[in-house]
């Protein structure tokens, strides 16, 4: 039915935009180092396989009170795509680019977001170096 397809498309656009904003908030210093924001979006069971090869849990990723920093990331996120895996689960994939002085570290990124009562929460993230 045409009406249902349009409704699904609009809802899908909303999901894509919401997840883009949430994912990009992880690459902006003003939100990445905002503990309240990070507590809201990181699921209690969050796990990350970092670009470095290390594994991190929620407590290790949450910024310490008063922690600040700079992030020189490429935004909007290149190659950003959302794969809806179920009504409550979506995978986000993209390429990250972070400048450190004269070099740019790139990586393939994948995040799994879960829709909970309070909204979308990040439950898994993986970064893989690309060069």
Short mmCIF file of N, CA, C and O in Angstrom, two decimals:
data_model
loop_
_atom_site.label_atom_id
_atom_site.label_comp_id
_atom_site.label_asym_id
_atom_site.label_seq_id
_atom_site.Cartn_x
_atom_site.Cartn_y
_atom_site.Cartn_z
N UNK A 1 0.83 -1.19 0.00
CA UNK A 1 0.00 0.00 0.00
C UNK A 1 0.88 1.25 0.00
O UNK A 1 1.79 1.34 0.81
N UNK A 2 0.56 2.20 -0.84
CA UNK A 2 1.39 3.41 -0.95
C UNK A 2 1.52 4.17 0.37
O UNK A 2 2.58 4.66 0.69
N UNK A 3 0.45 4.31 1.12
CA UNK A 3 0.50 5.06 2.38
C UNK A 3 1.43 4.43 3.39
O UNK A 3 2.17 5.12 4.08
N UNK A 4 1.42 3.12 3.48
CA UNK A 4 2.29 2.42 4.43
C UNK A 4 3.76 2.55 4.04
O UNK A 4 4.62 2.70 4.88
N UNK A 5 4.03 2.48 2.73
CA UNK A 5 5.41 2.63 2.27
C UNK A 5 5.95 4.02 2.62
O UNK A 5 7.06 4.16 3.06
N UNK A 6 5.13 5.03 2.43
CA UNK A 6 5.56 6.39 2.74
C UNK A 6 5.80 6.52 4.24
O UNK A 6 6.78 7.12 4.68
N UNK A 7 4.91 5.95 5.05
CA UNK A 7 5.07 6.01 6.50
C UNK A 7 6.37 5.33 6.91
O UNK A 7 7.12 5.86 7.73
N UNK A 8 6.67 4.15 6.35
CA UNK A 8 7.91 3.46 6.65
C UNK A 8 9.12 4.27 6.22
O UNK A 8 10.11 4.34 6.92
N UNK A 9 9.04 4.89 5.05
CA UNK A 9 10.16 5.69 4.54
C UNK A 9 10.41 6.89 5.44
O UNK A 9 11.56 7.21 5.75
N UNK A 10 9.35 7.55 5.88
CA UNK A 10 9.52 8.71 6.77
C UNK A 10 10.12 8.25 8.09
O UNK A 10 11.05 8.85 8.60
N UNK A 11 9.62 7.16 8.63
CA UNK A 11 10.14 6.65 9.89
C UNK A 11 11.61 6.24 9.73
O UNK A 11 12.42 6.50 10.60
N UNK A 12 11.94 5.63 8.62
CA UNK A 12 13.32 5.22 8.36
C UNK A 12 14.23 6.45 8.28
O UNK A 12 15.33 6.45 8.82
N UNK A 13 13.76 7.51 7.62
CA UNK A 13 14.55 8.75 7.56
C UNK A 13 14.78 9.31 8.96
O UNK A 13 15.87 9.80 9.26
N UNK A 14 13.76 9.22 9.82
CA UNK A 14 13.90 9.69 11.20
C UNK A 14 14.96 8.88 11.94
O UNK A 14 15.78 9.43 12.68
N UNK A 15 14.95 7.56 11.76
CA UNK A 15 15.94 6.69 12.41
C UNK A 15 17.34 7.04 11.92
O UNK A 15 18.26 7.23 12.71
N UNK A 16 17.50 7.16 10.60
CA UNK A 16 18.80 7.49 10.03
C UNK A 16 19.34 8.80 10.60
O UNK A 16 20.49 8.88 11.01
N UNK A 17 18.50 9.82 10.63
CA UNK A 17 18.94 11.14 11.10
C UNK A 17 19.25 11.12 12.61
O UNK A 17 20.24 11.70 13.06
N UNK A 18 18.40 10.45 13.38
CA UNK A 18 18.63 10.34 14.83
C UNK A 18 19.95 9.65 15.11
O UNK A 18 20.76 10.12 15.92
N UNK A 19 20.19 8.53 14.44
CA UNK A 19 21.43 7.79 14.69
C UNK A 19 22.65 8.55 14.18
O UNK A 19 23.71 8.49 14.79
N UNK A 20 22.50 9.28 13.09
CA UNK A 20 23.62 10.11 12.61
C UNK A 20 23.98 11.15 13.68
O UNK A 20 25.15 11.34 14.02
N UNK A 21 22.97 11.83 14.22
CA UNK A 21 23.23 12.84 15.24
C UNK A 21 23.88 12.24 16.48
O UNK A 21 24.82 12.80 17.04
N UNK A 22 23.37 11.09 16.91
CA UNK A 22 23.93 10.43 18.09
C UNK A 22 25.37 9.99 17.84
O UNK A 22 26.25 10.21 18.68
N UNK A 23 25.61 9.36 16.69
CA UNK A 23 26.97 8.88 16.38
C UNK A 23 27.94 10.07 16.26
O UNK A 23 29.05 10.01 16.80
N UNK A 24 27.51 11.13 15.60
CA UNK A 24 28.38 12.30 15.46
C UNK A 24 28.63 12.98 16.80
O UNK A 24 29.69 13.59 16.99
N UNK A 25 27.71 12.84 17.75
CA UNK A 25 27.93 13.43 19.07
C UNK A 25 29.14 12.80 19.77
O UNK A 25 29.76 13.43 20.62
N UNK A 26 29.49 11.58 19.38
CA UNK A 26 30.65 10.92 19.95
C UNK A 26 31.96 11.50 19.42
O UNK A 26 33.03 11.26 19.98
N UNK A 27 31.87 12.25 18.33
CA UNK A 27 33.04 12.84 17.68
C UNK A 27 33.13 14.35 17.89
O UNK A 27 33.98 15.01 17.29
N UNK A 28 32.26 14.90 18.73
CA UNK A 28 32.29 16.33 19.06
C UNK A 28 32.68 16.46 20.52
O UNK A 28 32.03 15.88 21.40
N UNK A 29 33.70 17.26 20.80
CA UNK A 29 34.22 17.39 22.17
C UNK A 29 33.14 17.83 23.15
O UNK A 29 33.07 17.33 24.27
N UNK A 30 32.26 18.76 22.71
CA UNK A 30 31.26 19.29 23.65
C UNK A 30 30.25 18.24 24.11
O UNK A 30 29.66 18.38 25.18
N UNK A 31 30.06 17.18 23.36
CA UNK A 31 29.15 16.12 23.78
C UNK A 31 29.91 14.87 24.24
O UNK A 31 29.49 14.20 25.17
N UNK A 32 31.05 14.59 23.63
CA UNK A 32 31.84 13.40 23.99
C UNK A 32 32.37 13.50 25.42
O UNK A 32 32.50 12.50 26.12
N UNK A 33 32.67 14.72 25.86
CA UNK A 33 33.19 14.91 27.22
C UNK A 33 32.12 15.39 28.19
O UNK A 33 32.42 15.78 29.31
N UNK A 34 30.86 15.33 27.77
CA UNK A 34 29.72 15.65 28.63
C UNK A 34 29.23 14.34 29.24
O UNK A 34 28.58 13.53 28.59
N UNK A 35 29.59 14.12 30.48
CA UNK A 35 29.30 12.84 31.13
C UNK A 35 27.81 12.52 31.13
O UNK A 35 27.40 11.38 30.89
N UNK A 36 26.98 13.52 31.36
CA UNK A 36 25.53 13.30 31.38
C UNK A 36 25.05 12.79 30.01
O UNK A 36 24.26 11.85 29.93
N UNK A 37 25.53 13.42 28.95
CA UNK A 37 25.17 12.99 27.60
C UNK A 37 25.62 11.55 27.36
O UNK A 37 24.85 10.72 26.86
N UNK A 38 26.84 11.24 27.73
CA UNK A 38 27.38 9.90 27.49
C UNK A 38 26.65 8.84 28.33
O UNK A 38 26.41 7.73 27.84
N UNK A 39 26.30 9.19 29.55
CA UNK A 39 25.54 8.24 30.38
C UNK A 39 24.18 7.94 29.75
O UNK A 39 23.68 6.83 29.85
N UNK A 40 23.59 8.95 29.10
CA UNK A 40 22.30 8.77 28.43
C UNK A 40 22.39 7.84 27.24
O UNK A 40 21.50 7.04 27.01
N UNK A 41 23.45 7.98 26.44
CA UNK A 41 23.47 7.22 25.18
C UNK A 41 24.23 5.89 25.25
O UNK A 41 24.00 5.04 24.41
N UNK A 42 25.09 5.69 26.24
CA UNK A 42 25.78 4.40 26.35
C UNK A 42 24.91 3.42 27.14
O UNK A 42 24.53 3.70 28.28
N UNK A 43 24.61 2.29 26.54
CA UNK A 43 23.83 1.25 27.23
C UNK A 43 24.61 0.72 28.42
O UNK A 43 25.85 0.79 28.46
N UNK A 44 23.91 0.19 29.38
CA UNK A 44 24.55 -0.36 30.58
C UNK A 44 25.52 -1.49 30.21
O UNK A 44 26.54 -1.67 30.87
N UNK A 45 25.22 -2.24 29.16
CA UNK A 45 26.07 -3.36 28.76
C UNK A 45 27.01 -3.00 27.60
O UNK A 45 27.49 -3.87 26.88
N UNK A 46 27.30 -1.71 27.42
CA UNK A 46 28.15 -1.25 26.33
C UNK A 46 29.51 -1.95 26.32
O UNK A 46 30.13 -2.17 27.36
N UNK A 47 29.97 -2.25 25.10
CA UNK A 47 31.29 -2.86 24.89
C UNK A 47 31.88 -2.27 23.61
O UNK A 47 31.15 -2.06 22.64
N UNK A 48 33.18 -2.02 23.62
CA UNK A 48 33.85 -1.49 22.44
C UNK A 48 35.12 -2.27 22.16
O UNK A 48 35.89 -2.56 23.07
N UNK A 49 35.31 -2.64 20.90
CA UNK A 49 36.59 -3.13 20.40
C UNK A 49 37.22 -1.94 19.71
O UNK A 49 36.80 -1.54 18.62
N UNK A 50 38.19 -1.32 20.36
CA UNK A 50 38.77 -0.08 19.86
C UNK A 50 39.67 -0.28 18.66
O UNK A 50 40.14 -1.39 18.37
N UNK A 51 39.92 0.82 17.97
CA UNK A 51 40.81 0.83 16.81
C UNK A 51 42.19 0.31 17.21
O UNK A 51 42.92 -0.27 16.42
N UNK A 52 42.55 0.51 18.47
CA UNK A 52 43.84 0.07 19.01
C UNK A 52 43.91 -1.43 19.22
O UNK A 52 44.99 -1.98 19.44
N UNK A 53 42.75 -2.09 19.20
CA UNK A 53 42.71 -3.52 19.49
C UNK A 53 42.31 -3.82 20.93
O UNK A 53 42.03 -4.95 21.29
N UNK A 54 42.25 -2.78 21.76
CA UNK A 54 41.84 -2.96 23.16
C UNK A 54 40.33 -3.09 23.26
O UNK A 54 39.59 -2.58 22.41
N UNK A 55 39.85 -3.71 24.32
CA UNK A 55 38.42 -3.82 24.61
C UNK A 55 38.10 -2.90 25.77
O UNK A 55 38.84 -2.85 26.76
N UNK A 56 37.00 -2.15 25.62
CA UNK A 56 36.58 -1.19 26.64
C UNK A 56 35.15 -1.48 27.07
O UNK A 56 34.32 -1.85 26.25
N UNK A 57 34.88 -1.25 28.34
CA UNK A 57 33.52 -1.31 28.85
C UNK A 57 32.99 0.10 29.06
O UNK A 57 33.69 1.10 28.86
N UNK A 58 31.75 0.19 29.48
CA UNK A 58 31.08 1.48 29.67
C UNK A 58 31.87 2.40 30.61
O UNK A 58 32.09 3.57 30.32
N UNK A 59 32.30 1.86 31.74
CA UNK A 59 33.00 2.68 32.75
C UNK A 59 34.29 3.28 32.19
O UNK A 59 34.65 4.40 32.54
N UNK A 60 34.96 2.56 31.31
CA UNK A 60 36.22 3.06 30.74
C UNK A 60 36.00 4.13 29.67
O UNK A 60 36.89 4.92 29.38
N UNK A 61 34.82 4.15 29.08
CA UNK A 61 34.53 5.09 28.00
C UNK A 61 33.89 6.38 28.54
O UNK A 61 34.06 7.44 27.94
N UNK A 62 33.19 6.29 29.65
CA UNK A 62 32.59 7.49 30.23
C UNK A 62 33.68 8.47 30.63
O UNK A 62 34.67 8.08 31.25
N UNK A 63 33.51 9.75 30.29
CA UNK A 63 34.52 10.73 30.69
C UNK A 63 34.52 10.93 32.20
O UNK A 63 33.47 10.86 32.85
N UNK A 64 35.70 11.16 32.73
CA UNK A 64 35.81 11.48 34.15
C UNK A 64 35.21 12.86 34.39
O UNK A 64 35.21 13.70 33.49
N UNK A 65 34.67 13.11 35.59
CA UNK A 65 34.14 14.44 35.87
C UNK A 65 35.19 15.51 35.59
O UNK A 65 36.34 15.39 36.00
N UNK A 66 34.81 16.53 34.82
CA UNK A 66 35.72 17.61 34.48
C UNK A 66 36.67 17.32 33.34
O UNK A 66 37.42 18.19 32.92
N UNK A 67 36.65 16.09 32.82
CA UNK A 67 37.54 15.74 31.71
C UNK A 67 37.16 16.53 30.46
O UNK A 67 35.98 16.71 30.16
N UNK A 68 38.15 17.03 29.76
CA UNK A 68 37.93 17.75 28.51
C UNK A 68 38.96 17.27 27.50
O UNK A 68 39.89 16.55 27.83
N UNK A 69 38.78 17.70 26.29
CA UNK A 69 39.73 17.35 25.25
C UNK A 69 39.29 17.95 23.93
O UNK A 69 38.26 18.63 23.85
N UNK A 70 40.10 17.71 22.94
CA UNK A 70 39.77 18.16 21.61
C UNK A 70 39.67 16.95 20.70
O UNK A 70 40.41 15.98 20.87
N UNK A 71 38.77 17.02 19.75
CA UNK A 71 38.61 15.96 18.76
C UNK A 71 38.55 16.65 17.40
O UNK A 71 37.66 17.46 17.16
N UNK A 72 39.50 16.34 16.54
CA UNK A 72 39.52 16.93 15.21
C UNK A 72 39.09 15.85 14.21
O UNK A 72 39.91 15.27 13.50
N UNK A 73 37.80 15.54 14.22
CA UNK A 73 37.25 14.47 13.39
C UNK A 73 36.59 15.04 12.14
O UNK A 73 36.08 16.16 12.15
N UNK A 74 36.57 14.24 11.10
CA UNK A 74 35.89 14.59 9.86
C UNK A 74 34.39 14.42 10.06
O UNK A 74 33.92 13.32 10.36
N UNK A 75 33.66 15.53 9.92
CA UNK A 75 32.20 15.50 10.03
C UNK A 75 31.62 16.26 8.84
O UNK A 75 32.20 17.28 8.46
N UNK A 76 30.52 15.83 8.26
CA UNK A 76 29.77 14.63 8.61
C UNK A 76 30.61 13.38 8.37
O UNK A 76 31.58 13.39 7.61
N UNK A 77 30.23 12.30 9.04
CA UNK A 77 30.97 11.06 8.98
C UNK A 77 30.92 10.47 7.57
O UNK A 77 29.84 10.21 7.03
N UNK A 78 32.09 10.25 6.95
CA UNK A 78 32.13 9.71 5.59
C UNK A 78 31.55 8.29 5.49
O UNK A 78 31.78 7.46 6.37
N UNK A 79 30.80 8.05 4.43
CA UNK A 79 30.26 6.71 4.17
C UNK A 79 29.20 6.27 5.16
O UNK A 79 28.92 5.08 5.29
N UNK A 80 28.58 7.21 5.86
CA UNK A 80 27.60 6.88 6.90
C UNK A 80 26.41 6.12 6.33
O UNK A 80 25.78 6.56 5.37
N UNK A 81 26.12 4.96 6.91
CA UNK A 81 24.97 4.14 6.51
C UNK A 81 24.33 3.54 7.75
O UNK A 81 25.02 3.23 8.72
N UNK A 82 23.03 3.37 7.67
CA UNK A 82 22.28 2.70 8.73
C UNK A 82 21.67 1.43 8.16
O UNK A 82 21.04 1.47 7.11
N UNK A 83 21.88 0.33 8.85
CA UNK A 83 21.24 -0.95 8.50
C UNK A 83 20.27 -1.28 9.63
O UNK A 83 20.71 -1.54 10.75
N UNK A 84 18.98 -1.25 9.37
CA UNK A 84 17.99 -1.59 10.39
C UNK A 84 17.93 -3.11 10.46
O UNK A 84 17.57 -3.78 9.48
N UNK A 85 18.31 -3.66 11.61
CA UNK A 85 18.37 -5.11 11.78
C UNK A 85 17.08 -5.68 12.35
O UNK A 85 16.76 -6.84 12.12
N UNK A 86 16.36 -4.87 13.11
CA UNK A 86 15.05 -5.24 13.64
C UNK A 86 14.37 -3.95 14.07
O UNK A 86 14.95 -2.87 13.95
N UNK A 87 13.17 -4.05 14.61
CA UNK A 87 12.45 -2.85 15.03
C UNK A 87 13.20 -2.10 16.14
O UNK A 87 13.05 -0.90 16.30
N UNK A 88 14.03 -2.82 16.89
CA UNK A 88 14.71 -2.22 18.04
C UNK A 88 16.23 -2.15 17.91
O UNK A 88 16.89 -1.63 18.79
N UNK A 89 16.79 -2.67 16.82
CA UNK A 89 18.25 -2.74 16.67
C UNK A 89 18.66 -2.19 15.30
O UNK A 89 18.05 -2.53 14.29
N UNK A 90 19.70 -1.37 15.30
CA UNK A 90 20.23 -0.84 14.04
C UNK A 90 21.75 -0.83 14.11
O UNK A 90 22.34 -0.62 15.18
N UNK A 91 22.36 -1.07 12.96
CA UNK A 91 23.81 -0.99 12.84
C UNK A 91 24.17 0.24 12.03
O UNK A 91 23.54 0.52 11.00
N UNK A 92 25.14 0.97 12.51
CA UNK A 92 25.66 2.15 11.81
C UNK A 92 27.07 1.80 11.36
O UNK A 92 27.85 1.25 12.15
N UNK A 93 27.40 2.11 10.10
CA UNK A 93 28.76 1.92 9.61
C UNK A 93 29.22 3.20 8.92
O UNK A 93 28.42 3.91 8.33
N UNK A 94 30.51 3.48 9.04
CA UNK A 94 31.09 4.67 8.42
C UNK A 94 32.61 4.58 8.51
O UNK A 94 33.17 3.65 9.09
N UNK A 95 33.28 5.56 7.95
CA UNK A 95 34.74 5.67 8.02
C UNK A 95 35.05 6.88 8.90
O UNK A 95 34.50 7.96 8.71
N UNK A 96 35.93 6.68 9.87
CA UNK A 96 36.34 7.81 10.71
C UNK A 96 37.66 8.37 10.21
O UNK A 96 38.48 7.65 9.65
N UNK A 97 37.80 9.65 10.39
CA UNK A 97 39.05 10.33 10.10
C UNK A 97 39.33 11.30 11.22
O UNK A 97 38.53 12.19 11.48
N UNK A 98 40.43 11.10 11.93
CA UNK A 98 40.78 11.95 13.05
C UNK A 98 42.20 12.49 12.84
O UNK A 98 43.14 11.72 12.66
N UNK A 99 42.30 13.81 12.85
CA UNK A 99 43.59 14.46 12.63
C UNK A 99 44.34 14.56 13.95
O UNK A 99 43.80 14.99 14.96
N UNK A 100 45.61 14.15 13.91
CA UNK A 100 46.55 14.30 15.03
C UNK A 100 47.77 14.99 14.44
O UNK A 100 48.61 14.34 13.81
N UNK A 101 47.84 16.31 14.60
CA UNK A 101 48.94 17.06 14.00
C UNK A 101 48.86 17.00 12.48
O UNK A 101 47.86 17.38 11.89
N UNK A 102 49.91 16.47 11.88
CA UNK A 102 49.97 16.40 10.42
C UNK A 102 49.43 15.09 9.86
O UNK A 102 49.43 14.88 8.65
N UNK A 103 49.00 14.19 10.71
CA UNK A 103 48.51 12.89 10.23
C UNK A 103 47.02 12.74 10.49
O UNK A 103 46.47 13.35 11.41
N UNK A 104 46.39 11.92 9.68
CA UNK A 104 44.98 11.59 9.86
C UNK A 104 44.88 10.08 10.02
O UNK A 104 45.33 9.32 9.16
N UNK A 105 44.35 9.65 11.16
CA UNK A 105 44.10 8.22 11.39
C UNK A 105 42.72 7.90 10.86
O UNK A 105 41.75 8.56 11.24
N UNK A 106 42.63 6.89 10.02
CA UNK A 106 41.33 6.49 9.49
C UNK A 106 40.99 5.10 10.00
O UNK A 106 41.87 4.31 10.36
N UNK A 107 39.71 4.83 10.04
CA UNK A 107 39.26 3.52 10.48
C UNK A 107 37.86 3.23 9.99
O UNK A 107 37.07 4.14 9.77
N UNK A 108 37.59 1.96 9.79
CA UNK A 108 36.22 1.53 9.53
C UNK A 108 35.55 1.42 10.89
O UNK A 108 36.13 0.89 11.84
N UNK A 109 34.33 1.91 10.98
CA UNK A 109 33.60 1.92 12.25
C UNK A 109 32.26 1.22 12.09
O UNK A 109 31.61 1.31 11.05
N UNK A 110 31.86 0.55 13.15
CA UNK A 110 30.56 -0.11 13.20
C UNK A 110 30.01 0.05 14.61
O UNK A 110 30.71 -0.21 15.58
N UNK A 111 28.76 0.48 14.69
CA UNK A 111 28.09 0.63 15.98
C UNK A 111 26.75 -0.09 15.94
O UNK A 111 26.07 -0.07 14.92
N UNK A 112 26.40 -0.69 17.05
CA UNK A 112 25.08 -1.31 17.19
C UNK A 112 24.31 -0.47 18.21
O UNK A 112 24.75 -0.29 19.35
N UNK A 113 23.18 0.05 17.74
CA UNK A 113 22.30 0.88 18.57
C UNK A 113 21.03 0.09 18.88
O UNK A 113 20.50 -0.60 18.01
N UNK A 114 20.56 0.20 20.13
CA UNK A 114 19.34 -0.49 20.57
C UNK A 114 18.34 0.56 21.05
O UNK A 114 18.66 1.43 21.85
N UNK A 115 17.11 0.44 20.53
CA UNK A 115 16.05 1.36 20.97
C UNK A 115 15.49 0.85 22.29
O UNK A 115 14.99 -0.27 22.38
N UNK A 116 15.60 1.69 23.32
CA UNK A 116 15.09 1.37 24.65
C UNK A 116 14.00 2.39 24.99
O UNK A 116 13.75 3.32 24.22
N UNK A 117 13.37 2.24 26.13
CA UNK A 117 12.30 3.14 26.53
C UNK A 117 12.77 4.60 26.53
O UNK A 117 12.02 5.50 26.15
N UNK A 118 14.02 4.83 26.91
CA UNK A 118 14.56 6.20 26.99
C UNK A 118 15.10 6.70 25.65
O UNK A 118 15.56 7.82 25.55
N UNK A 119 15.06 5.86 24.62
CA UNK A 119 15.57 6.26 23.31
C UNK A 119 16.66 5.31 22.83
O UNK A 119 16.88 4.25 23.41
N UNK A 120 17.35 5.71 21.76
CA UNK A 120 18.42 4.89 21.20
C UNK A 120 19.64 4.93 22.11
O UNK A 120 20.06 5.99 22.56
N UNK A 121 20.21 3.74 22.37
CA UNK A 121 21.42 3.64 23.20
C UNK A 121 22.45 2.78 22.48
O UNK A 121 22.11 1.78 21.84
N UNK A 122 23.68 3.18 22.61
CA UNK A 122 24.79 2.49 21.96
C UNK A 122 25.19 1.29 22.81
O UNK A 122 25.55 1.44 23.98
N UNK A 123 25.12 0.09 22.23
CA UNK A 123 25.48 -1.09 23.02
C UNK A 123 26.79 -1.74 22.56
O UNK A 123 27.40 -2.46 23.32
N UNK A 124 27.23 -1.44 21.33
CA UNK A 124 28.49 -2.02 20.85
C UNK A 124 29.12 -1.10 19.80
O UNK A 124 28.41 -0.50 18.99
N UNK A 125 30.44 -1.01 19.84
CA UNK A 125 31.16 -0.23 18.83
C UNK A 125 32.48 -0.93 18.52
O UNK A 125 33.11 -1.51 19.41
N UNK A 126 32.86 -0.89 17.24
CA UNK A 126 34.15 -1.44 16.83
C UNK A 126 34.82 -0.50 15.85
O UNK A 126 34.18 0.01 14.94
N UNK A 127 36.10 -0.28 16.05
CA UNK A 127 36.92 0.49 15.13
C UNK A 127 38.06 -0.37 14.61
O UNK A 127 38.71 -1.06 15.37
N UNK A 128 38.25 -0.35 13.29
CA UNK A 128 39.31 -1.13 12.66
C UNK A 128 40.18 -0.20 11.82
O UNK A 128 39.65 0.50 10.95
N UNK A 129 41.50 -0.16 12.06
CA UNK A 129 42.36 0.71 11.28
C UNK A 129 42.30 0.39 9.77
O UNK A 129 42.16 -0.77 9.40
N UNK A 130 42.40 1.43 8.96
CA UNK A 130 42.38 1.22 7.51
C UNK A 130 43.70 1.60 6.86
O UNK A 130 43.80 1.62 5.64
N UNK A 131 44.68 1.92 7.63
CA UNK A 131 45.96 2.22 6.99
C UNK A 131 46.92 2.94 7.87
O UNK A 131 46.74 3.28 8.95
#
